[in-house]
Coordinates of C-alpha atoms in Angstrom, one line a residue:
W10 CA 17.8 -31.7 -25.1
G11 CA 14.3 -30.2 -24.6
V12 CA 13.0 -31.5 -27.9
L13 CA 14.4 -35.0 -27.0
L14 CA 12.6 -35.0 -23.6
M15 CA 9.4 -33.7 -25.0
A16 CA 9.4 -36.2 -27.8
A17 CA 9.9 -39.1 -25.3
W18 CA 6.7 -38.2 -23.5
P19 CA 3.4 -38.9 -25.4
N20 CA 1.3 -35.7 -25.1
M21 CA 0.1 -32.7 -26.9
A22 CA 2.8 -30.6 -25.4
F23 CA 5.2 -32.0 -28.0
D24 CA 3.0 -30.3 -30.6
L25 CA 3.6 -27.0 -28.8
C26 CA 7.4 -27.9 -28.6
G27 CA 7.4 -28.3 -32.4
I28 CA 5.7 -25.0 -32.9
C29 CA 8.2 -23.3 -30.7
C30 CA 11.2 -24.9 -32.5
G31 CA 9.7 -23.7 -35.8
H32 CA 9.2 -20.2 -34.5
F33 CA 12.7 -19.9 -33.2
L34 CA 14.1 -21.3 -36.4
M35 CA 15.7 -24.5 -35.0
P36 CA 17.5 -26.4 -37.8
F37 CA 15.2 -29.1 -39.2
W38 CA 17.7 -31.9 -39.0
Q39 CA 18.5 -31.1 -35.4
F40 CA 14.8 -31.2 -34.6
L41 CA 14.3 -34.4 -36.6
A42 CA 17.3 -36.2 -34.9
A43 CA 16.1 -35.2 -31.4
T44 CA 12.6 -36.3 -32.2
F45 CA 13.7 -39.6 -33.6
I46 CA 15.9 -40.3 -30.6
G47 CA 13.1 -39.3 -28.2
K48 CA 10.3 -41.2 -29.9
A49 CA 12.1 -44.3 -31.4
L50 CA 14.7 -45.0 -28.7
F51 CA 13.3 -43.7 -25.4
K52 CA 9.5 -43.6 -25.7
A53 CA 8.9 -46.8 -27.7
N54 CA 11.3 -48.9 -25.6
G55 CA 10.1 -47.3 -22.3
Q56 CA 6.5 -48.1 -23.1
A57 CA 7.4 -51.7 -24.2
C58 CA 9.3 -52.2 -20.9
F59 CA 6.4 -50.7 -18.9
F60 CA 3.8 -53.0 -20.4
I61 CA 6.0 -56.1 -20.2
M62 CA 6.5 -55.3 -16.5
L63 CA 2.8 -54.6 -16.0
F64 CA 1.5 -57.8 -17.6
T65 CA 4.2 -60.3 -16.5
P66 CA 3.9 -61.2 -12.8
E67 CA 7.6 -62.1 -12.4
H68 CA 8.7 -58.7 -13.8
L69 CA 6.1 -56.9 -11.7
E70 CA 7.4 -58.5 -8.6
K71 CA 11.0 -57.8 -9.5
F72 CA 10.1 -54.1 -10.1
V73 CA 8.2 -53.8 -6.8
G74 CA 11.1 -55.6 -5.0
F75 CA 13.5 -53.0 -6.6
V76 CA 11.4 -50.1 -5.3
E77 CA 11.3 -51.8 -1.9
S78 CA 15.1 -52.1 -1.9
I79 CA 15.9 -48.5 -2.8
I80 CA 13.5 -46.8 -0.3
P81 CA 14.6 -47.4 3.3
D82 CA 11.8 -48.2 5.7
S83 CA 12.7 -45.4 8.0
L84 CA 12.4 -42.8 5.2
D85 CA 9.4 -44.2 3.4
P86 CA 7.2 -41.2 2.6
C87 CA 4.1 -43.3 1.8
V88 CA 4.0 -44.5 5.4
W89 CA 3.8 -40.9 6.6
V90 CA 1.1 -40.0 4.1
Q91 CA -0.9 -43.1 3.4
G92 CA 0.0 -45.4 6.3
M93 CA 1.3 -48.1 4.0
E94 CA 4.7 -48.7 2.5
C95 CA 5.4 -47.4 -1.0
H96 CA 6.1 -50.7 -2.6
T97 CA 2.8 -52.1 -1.3
L98 CA 0.9 -49.1 -2.7
L99 CA 2.8 -49.4 -6.0
H100 CA 2.1 -53.1 -6.2
D101 CA -1.6 -52.6 -5.6
M102 CA -1.9 -49.7 -8.0
L103 CA 0.0 -51.6 -10.8
K104 CA -2.2 -54.7 -10.3
K105 CA -5.3 -52.6 -10.5
V106 CA -4.1 -50.7 -13.6
G107 CA -3.2 -54.0 -15.3
S108 CA -6.5 -55.7 -14.5
D109 CA -8.4 -52.6 -15.6
F110 CA -6.5 -52.5 -18.9
Q111 CA -7.1 -56.2 -19.4
K112 CA -10.8 -55.7 -18.8
R113 CA -10.9 -53.0 -21.5
I114 CA -9.1 -55.3 -23.9
D115 CA -11.6 -58.1 -23.2
G116 CA -14.5 -55.6 -23.5
S117 CA -15.8 -56.2 -20.0
G118 CA -14.6 -53.0 -18.4
N119 CA -16.2 -49.6 -18.3
V120 CA -14.5 -46.7 -20.0
A121 CA -13.4 -44.3 -17.4
E122 CA -14.5 -40.7 -17.5
V123 CA -12.0 -38.0 -18.3
S124 CA -10.9 -35.9 -15.3
W125 CA -11.6 -32.2 -15.5
P126 CA -7.8 -31.2 -15.2
K127 CA -7.1 -33.4 -18.2
M128 CA -10.0 -31.9 -20.1
L129 CA -8.8 -28.4 -19.2
W130 CA -5.3 -29.2 -20.3
N131 CA -6.5 -30.5 -23.6
W132 CA -8.5 -27.3 -24.2
I133 CA -5.5 -25.2 -23.3
M134 CA -3.4 -27.1 -25.9
I135 CA -6.1 -26.8 -28.5
L136 CA -6.2 -23.0 -27.9
F137 CA -2.4 -22.7 -28.2
I138 CA -2.4 -24.6 -31.5
G139 CA -5.4 -22.6 -32.8
Y140 CA -3.6 -19.4 -31.9
F141 CA -0.6 -20.6 -33.7
I142 CA -2.6 -21.4 -36.9
V143 CA -4.3 -18.0 -36.8
S144 CA -0.9 -16.2 -36.3
C145 CA 0.6 -18.2 -39.3
I146 CA -2.3 -17.2 -41.5
E147 CA -1.9 -13.5 -40.4
Q148 CA 1.9 -13.7 -41.1
F149 CA 1.3 -15.1 -44.6
A150 CA -1.3 -12.4 -45.2
Q151 CA 1.1 -9.6 -44.1
H152 CA 3.9 -11.1 -46.2
R153 CA 1.6 -11.1 -49.3
K154 CA 0.5 -7.6 -48.6
F155 CA 4.1 -6.3 -48.4
E156 CA 4.8 -8.2 -51.7
L157 CA 1.9 -6.5 -53.4
Q158 CA 2.8 -3.1 -52.0
A159 CA 6.4 -3.5 -53.3
Q160 CA 5.2 -4.6 -56.7
E161 CA 2.8 -1.5 -56.8
K162 CA 5.8 0.8 -56.0
K163 CA 7.8 -0.7 -58.8
N164 CA 4.9 -0.2 -61.3
K165 CA 4.6 3.5 -60.4

């Protein structure tokens, strides 16, 4: 289940998930099946639905209306924090994201700077993957050393 969930979310943490599955000797076909379900069924369809909702005004309004219907006005946490209802904040945010995305497609928008937490997370993932590569090389070297020592003992 963990592989399926990690595969459904597009990030470098899935690389780390694959490394862990290999380390703990998860069966290949089980890993491949969970990855396929997560990527092909959940991630692809979820992204398609999100972008259809984002760029089709009717679907955007239906989604915001759905959010408005499930959050009671008396329990709306956004009113306490931001002073506005959640569905209004969500509508404004999605409209802004959609227009920013459309500007980038048209070439008229500025490319946003990467935030420092995102940059830090990327470097942490790069370090994890680098450490894994180094440990694999060391493991192969140790295995080869043991093979050579065993062969030397046989020759003596």
